[in-house]
Amino acid sequence: MQKRIFIAYTGGTIGMRRTPQGYVPESGLDRLLAQMISPDLAEDMPDYVLHECSHLIDSANLHPRDWYRIADLIASHYHDYDGFVVLHGTDTMAYTASGLSFALPGLTKPVIVTGSQIPLREMRNDARNNLLTALLLAAKDPIPEVCLYFNGRLMRGNRATKLKGEALDAFDSPNYPLLAKVGINIEINRPAILDRTGAEVFQILQPADGQVAVLKVFPGLSAKLLAKVLEPPLRGLILESYGIGAVPIESPGFLATLATATEHGVTIVAISQCIESRVDLRKYAVGTALARTGVLGGFDLTTEAAYAKLNHLLSLNIPTEEVGGNMQRSWCGEFSVPDEPFGRARSLY
Ligand code: ASP
């Protein structure tokens, strides 16, 4: 039977139009897509419905609330379709793919987030390939994950990151293997795909404003600035540390400021500034000192996944210890367990 795919068009370059002010989101992507599918192609195409969001955005304007709007859209059509494609701007695509993975744990159907660097309206573009391949992947045998597809690479959504602003191979998955490579053939990397056991869970939440921040450690970062960032209403901080979890412990007041914040219930998670790395707070004295302040190690989480997960956990309004415990428990393969770096991740749901 022909598979049915639900496409949610949220905005982004893929559907943009050129104006004197630069590219702007534009409606009417359904017409463009229909024109693109010639009768010869139609035979291979899954049945699809394209839903255009009422407010199309440049994804620079995305708020965590939007993850849950998209998740809600997917949840409310979940039982009528075999797979989902989310068309999105590239700038915050990895945040949304991460956010969706935590909002929709236990998925048994593919959700594939994609977009392009050049609009579908331009004569030469990467939009056509990304869109049609995402559609085919969503209709292929069920990949039970939120994925990000771009330029021949199918990635776990919460492992992907945008590395290039002006190239077609904009995304990569630096700390986890690709779920599929798409060239002449589509090669699915089965062992890398999540092993699902539990039932679908839809956690559509209301994230509050200004509760989570991301701060990159840099030479000269003062305790004063750190304390400012940690002021209420902040409840969570992703600290992008050096290397495998190093921070300037000799900077006066630095560690004390972190310790005071964690004592007051702020969850602080250290991840690495390096694209390919994993935090290990046991190896250096600067790391063990950081761990003693109550800061948690974030393994090989990307910034996007760490931010989305902490936002999600804090929006659940669970006790601080549970936020910390869940931050260090993989929900859907967002980080690798140290002893089995590329072991097949099992979904917690
Ligand atoms: N600024 C655009 C967006 O994120 C960039 C893109 O889609 O490639 O919506």
Coordinates of C-alpha atoms and ligand atoms in Angstrom, one line a residue:
M1 CA 0.0 0.0 0.0
Q2 CA 1.2 3.5 -0.8
K3 CA 2.7 5.2 2.3
R4 CA 1.1 8.4 3.5
I5 CA 3.4 11.3 4.6
F6 CA 2.6 14.5 6.4
I7 CA 4.8 17.4 5.6
A8 CA 4.8 20.4 7.9
Y9 CA 6.2 23.5 6.3
T10 CA 7.4 25.9 9.0
G11 CA 9.5 28.4 6.9
G12 CA 13.2 28.6 6.1
T13 CA 15.2 29.2 3.0
I14 CA 13.6 26.1 1.3
G15 CA 10.4 28.1 0.6
M16 CA 11.8 31.6 0.6
R17 CA 11.4 34.3 -2.1
R18 CA 14.0 36.9 -3.0
T19 CA 13.0 40.5 -2.2
P20 CA 15.0 43.8 -2.2
Q21 CA 15.5 43.2 1.6
G22 CA 16.8 39.7 1.0
Y23 CA 15.1 36.3 1.3
V24 CA 11.8 36.2 3.1
P25 CA 9.5 33.2 4.0
E26 CA 6.8 32.7 1.4
S27 CA 3.7 30.6 1.2
G28 CA 2.7 28.4 -1.7
L29 CA 5.3 25.6 -1.3
D30 CA 2.5 23.0 -2.0
R31 CA 2.1 24.4 -5.5
L32 CA 5.8 24.4 -6.2
L33 CA 6.1 20.8 -5.0
A34 CA 3.2 19.7 -7.1
Q35 CA 4.7 21.3 -10.2
M36 CA 8.0 19.5 -9.4
I37 CA 6.4 16.1 -9.4
S38 CA 6.0 15.1 -13.0
P39 CA 3.7 12.1 -13.8
D40 CA 6.8 9.9 -14.3
L41 CA 7.9 10.7 -10.7
A42 CA 4.4 10.4 -9.3
E43 CA 4.6 6.6 -9.3
D44 CA 7.5 6.5 -6.9
M45 CA 6.1 9.2 -4.7
P46 CA 4.4 8.4 -1.4
D47 CA 1.0 10.0 -0.9
Y48 CA 1.6 13.3 0.9
V49 CA -0.2 16.2 2.5
L50 CA 1.6 19.5 2.9
H51 CA 0.5 21.6 5.9
E52 CA 1.7 25.2 5.8
C53 CA 2.1 26.7 9.2
S54 CA 0.1 29.9 9.6
H55 CA 3.2 32.0 10.5
L56 CA 6.1 31.0 8.3
I57 CA 9.4 32.1 9.9
D58 CA 13.0 32.6 9.2
S59 CA 14.2 30.0 11.7
A60 CA 16.4 32.7 13.4
N61 CA 13.1 33.7 15.0
L62 CA 12.4 30.3 16.4
H63 CA 11.4 30.0 20.1
P64 CA 11.4 26.7 22.1
R65 CA 7.6 27.0 22.1
D66 CA 7.7 26.4 18.3
W67 CA 9.2 22.9 18.9
Y68 CA 6.0 22.0 20.8
R69 CA 3.8 23.5 18.2
I70 CA 5.4 21.3 15.6
A71 CA 5.4 18.3 18.0
D72 CA 1.7 18.9 18.6
L73 CA 1.0 19.0 14.8
I74 CA 2.8 15.6 14.5
A75 CA 1.0 14.1 17.5
S76 CA -2.4 15.2 16.3
H77 CA -1.8 13.5 12.9
Y78 CA 0.3 10.6 14.2
H79 CA -2.1 7.8 13.6
D80 CA -3.2 8.9 10.1
Y81 CA 0.3 8.9 8.5
D82 CA 3.3 6.6 8.1
G83 CA 5.9 9.3 8.4
F84 CA 6.5 13.0 8.8
V85 CA 8.7 15.6 7.1
V86 CA 9.3 19.0 8.8
L87 CA 10.5 21.7 6.4
H88 CA 12.6 24.2 8.4
G89 CA 15.2 26.9 8.2
T90 CA 18.8 25.6 8.6
D91 CA 19.9 28.1 11.2
T92 CA 18.1 26.5 14.1
M93 CA 17.2 23.2 12.5
A94 CA 19.4 21.1 14.8
Y95 CA 17.7 22.8 17.8
T96 CA 14.3 21.8 16.5
A97 CA 15.3 18.3 15.6
S98 CA 16.6 18.0 19.2
G99 CA 13.6 19.6 20.7
L100 CA 11.3 17.2 18.8
S101 CA 13.2 14.2 19.9
F102 CA 12.5 15.0 23.5
A103 CA 8.9 16.1 22.9
L104 CA 8.2 12.8 21.0
P105 CA 10.1 10.1 22.8
G106 CA 9.3 6.5 21.9
L107 CA 8.4 7.4 18.2
T108 CA 7.8 4.4 16.1
K109 CA 7.5 6.4 12.8
P110 CA 10.1 8.5 11.1
V111 CA 10.1 12.3 11.6
I112 CA 12.6 13.9 9.2
V113 CA 13.6 17.5 9.5
T114 CA 15.1 19.1 6.4
G115 CA 15.5 22.3 4.5
S116 CA 18.0 23.8 2.1
Q117 CA 20.6 26.4 1.5
I118 CA 19.1 27.6 -1.7
P119 CA 15.3 28.1 -2.2
L120 CA 13.2 25.7 -4.2
R121 CA 12.2 28.8 -6.3
E122 CA 15.8 29.3 -7.6
M123 CA 16.8 27.5 -10.8
R124 CA 19.8 25.8 -9.2
N125 CA 19.0 24.6 -5.7
D126 CA 19.6 21.9 -3.1
A127 CA 15.9 22.1 -2.0
R128 CA 14.5 19.6 -4.5
N129 CA 16.9 16.8 -3.6
N130 CA 16.6 17.4 0.1
L131 CA 12.8 17.5 0.1
L132 CA 12.3 14.5 -2.3
T133 CA 14.8 12.4 -0.5
A134 CA 13.4 13.2 2.9
L135 CA 10.0 12.2 1.6
L136 CA 11.3 8.9 0.3
L137 CA 13.2 8.3 3.6
A138 CA 10.0 9.0 5.6
A139 CA 8.2 6.5 3.5
K140 CA 10.9 3.8 3.6
D141 CA 10.9 1.1 6.3
P142 CA 10.1 2.8 9.6
I143 CA 13.1 4.6 11.1
P144 CA 11.7 5.2 14.6
E145 CA 13.5 8.5 15.2
V146 CA 13.6 12.2 14.8
C147 CA 16.2 12.6 12.0
L148 CA 17.8 15.4 10.2
Y149 CA 18.4 14.9 6.5
F150 CA 20.7 17.1 4.5
N151 CA 22.8 16.7 1.4
G152 CA 23.0 12.9 1.3
R153 CA 23.3 12.5 5.1
L154 CA 20.6 11.1 7.4
M155 CA 21.5 12.0 10.9
R156 CA 20.0 11.4 14.3
G157 CA 18.3 14.8 14.9
N158 CA 19.8 15.3 18.4
R159 CA 23.3 14.5 17.1
A160 CA 23.3 16.9 14.1
T161 CA 24.8 20.3 14.1
K162 CA 25.1 23.0 11.4
L163 CA 28.8 23.4 10.6
K164 CA 28.8 25.4 7.4
G165 CA 26.9 28.6 6.6
E166 CA 27.6 28.7 2.9
A167 CA 28.0 25.1 1.7
L168 CA 25.4 22.5 0.6
D169 CA 26.8 19.9 3.1
A170 CA 25.9 22.2 5.9
F171 CA 25.2 19.6 8.6
D172 CA 27.1 16.8 10.1
S173 CA 26.9 14.4 13.1
P174 CA 30.4 14.7 14.6
N175 CA 30.0 12.3 17.5
Y176 CA 27.6 9.7 16.1
P177 CA 27.6 7.7 12.9
L178 CA 25.2 8.6 10.1
L179 CA 21.9 6.7 10.1
A180 CA 22.0 6.6 6.3
K181 CA 24.1 7.7 3.4
V182 CA 22.3 8.7 0.3
G183 CA 24.2 8.6 -3.0
I184 CA 23.2 6.5 -6.0
N185 CA 21.8 4.1 -3.5
I186 CA 20.3 4.7 -0.1
E187 CA 22.5 2.8 2.5
I188 CA 20.7 2.6 5.8
N189 CA 23.1 2.0 8.8
R190 CA 20.7 -0.3 10.7
P191 CA 22.9 -0.8 13.8
A192 CA 23.1 2.9 14.4
I193 CA 19.3 3.3 14.4
L194 CA 17.5 3.4 17.8
D195 CA 16.2 0.2 19.2
R196 CA 12.6 0.9 20.3
T197 CA 10.9 -1.0 22.9
G198 CA 8.3 1.1 24.7
A199 CA 5.3 3.0 23.6
E200 CA 5.1 6.5 22.0
V201 CA 5.0 9.3 24.5
F202 CA 4.0 12.8 23.5
Q203 CA 5.2 15.5 25.9
I204 CA 3.8 18.7 24.6
L205 CA 5.0 21.3 27.0
Q206 CA 4.9 25.1 27.6
P207 CA 8.5 26.3 28.0
A208 CA 9.0 29.4 30.0
D209 CA 11.1 32.3 28.8
G210 CA 14.6 32.9 29.9
Q211 CA 15.1 29.8 32.1
V212 CA 18.0 28.2 30.2
A213 CA 21.1 29.9 28.8
V214 CA 24.2 28.8 26.9
L215 CA 27.5 30.3 27.9
K216 CA 30.8 29.7 26.2
V217 CA 33.8 29.8 28.4
F218 CA 36.5 32.2 27.1
P219 CA 39.8 33.5 28.5
G220 CA 38.9 36.3 30.9
L221 CA 35.3 35.1 31.6
S222 CA 34.8 36.7 35.1
A223 CA 32.8 35.4 38.0
K224 CA 30.9 38.6 37.9
L225 CA 29.6 38.0 34.4
L226 CA 28.9 34.4 35.2
A227 CA 26.9 35.5 38.3
K228 CA 24.9 37.9 36.1
V229 CA 24.0 35.1 33.7
L230 CA 23.0 32.8 36.6
E231 CA 20.6 35.3 38.2
P232 CA 16.9 34.3 38.5
P233 CA 14.8 33.4 36.6
L234 CA 17.6 31.2 35.2
R235 CA 17.1 27.6 36.2
G236 CA 19.5 25.9 33.8
L237 CA 22.9 26.7 32.1
I238 CA 24.7 24.9 29.4
L239 CA 28.4 25.7 30.0
E240 CA 30.5 25.2 26.9
S241 CA 33.8 24.4 28.5
Y242 CA 37.2 23.9 26.9
G243 CA 38.3 20.4 25.7
I244 CA 36.9 17.7 27.8
G245 CA 35.4 19.9 30.5
A246 CA 38.0 22.5 31.5
V247 CA 37.2 25.9 33.0
P248 CA 39.4 28.6 34.6
I249 CA 39.4 27.5 38.2
E250 CA 41.9 30.1 39.1
S251 CA 39.6 33.0 38.1
P252 CA 38.6 34.5 41.4
G253 CA 35.2 33.5 42.5
F254 CA 34.5 31.4 39.4
L255 CA 34.0 28.0 41.2
A256 CA 32.2 29.6 44.2
T257 CA 29.7 31.3 41.8
L258 CA 28.9 28.0 40.1
A259 CA 28.6 26.2 43.5
T260 CA 26.2 28.8 44.9
A261 CA 24.1 28.5 41.8
T262 CA 23.8 24.7 41.9
E263 CA 23.1 24.9 45.7
H264 CA 20.2 27.2 44.8
G265 CA 18.8 24.6 42.4
V266 CA 20.2 25.8 39.1
T267 CA 21.1 22.8 36.9
I268 CA 24.5 23.4 35.1
V269 CA 25.7 21.1 32.5
A270 CA 29.2 21.2 31.1
I271 CA 29.6 20.3 27.4
S272 CA 32.6 20.7 25.1
Q273 CA 33.3 23.6 22.8
C274 CA 35.1 21.2 20.5
I275 CA 32.9 19.8 17.8
E276 CA 34.3 16.3 18.2
S277 CA 34.7 15.7 21.9
R278 CA 33.2 14.2 25.1
V279 CA 33.3 15.8 28.5
D280 CA 35.1 13.8 31.2
L281 CA 35.4 15.6 34.5
R282 CA 37.7 13.0 36.0
K283 CA 40.8 13.5 34.0
Y284 CA 42.2 17.0 35.0
A285 CA 42.2 18.9 38.2
V286 CA 40.2 21.7 36.5
G287 CA 37.6 19.1 35.7
T288 CA 37.3 17.5 39.1
A289 CA 37.1 20.9 40.7
L290 CA 34.2 21.7 38.4
A291 CA 32.4 18.5 39.3
R292 CA 32.7 19.4 43.0
T293 CA 30.6 22.5 42.4
G294 CA 27.7 20.3 41.4
V295 CA 28.1 21.0 37.7
L296 CA 27.2 17.9 35.6
G297 CA 29.2 16.4 32.8
G298 CA 27.2 16.4 29.5
F299 CA 29.1 13.6 27.7
D300 CA 29.2 14.3 24.0
L301 CA 25.9 16.2 23.8
T302 CA 25.8 18.9 21.1
T303 CA 25.0 22.4 22.3
E304 CA 21.6 22.1 20.5
A305 CA 20.7 18.8 22.2
A306 CA 21.9 19.9 25.6
Y307 CA 19.9 23.2 25.4
A308 CA 16.8 21.5 24.1
K309 CA 16.9 18.7 26.7
L310 CA 17.5 21.0 29.7
N311 CA 14.7 23.2 28.5
H312 CA 12.4 20.2 28.2
L313 CA 13.3 18.8 31.6
L314 CA 12.8 22.2 33.3
S315 CA 9.5 22.7 31.5
L316 CA 8.3 19.3 33.0
N317 CA 8.6 21.0 36.5
I318 CA 10.1 18.0 38.2
P319 CA 12.4 18.2 41.2
T320 CA 16.0 19.5 40.5
E321 CA 17.5 16.0 41.3
E322 CA 15.3 14.5 38.7
V323 CA 16.4 17.1 36.2
G324 CA 20.0 16.2 36.8
G325 CA 19.3 12.5 36.8
N326 CA 17.5 12.7 33.5
M327 CA 20.2 15.0 32.0
Q328 CA 22.7 12.1 32.6
R329 CA 20.4 9.4 31.2
S330 CA 20.1 9.0 27.5
W331 CA 16.5 9.3 26.4
C332 CA 16.8 8.7 22.7
G333 CA 20.5 8.3 21.9
E334 CA 21.4 12.0 22.4
F335 CA 24.7 11.0 23.9
S336 CA 27.0 8.0 24.0
V337 CA 27.5 5.9 27.1
P338 CA 31.2 6.2 27.8
D339 CA 31.9 2.5 27.8
E340 CA 30.1 1.7 24.6
P341 CA 30.7 4.8 22.5
F342 CA 28.9 3.6 19.4
G343 CA 26.8 0.8 21.0
R344 CA 23.3 0.7 19.7
A345 CA 21.3 3.2 21.7
R346 CA 18.2 1.9 23.3
S347 CA 15.3 4.3 23.7
L348 CA 14.3 4.9 27.2
Y349 CA 10.7 4.9 26.0
Ligands
ASP1 N1 18.0 32.0 7.9 C1 17.4 30.9 7.2 C2 16.6 30.1 8.2 O1 17.1 29.5 9.1 C3 18.6 30.0 6.7 C4 18.2 28.8 6.0 O2 17.0 28.3 6.1 O3 19.0 28.2 5.4 O4 15.4 30.2 8.2

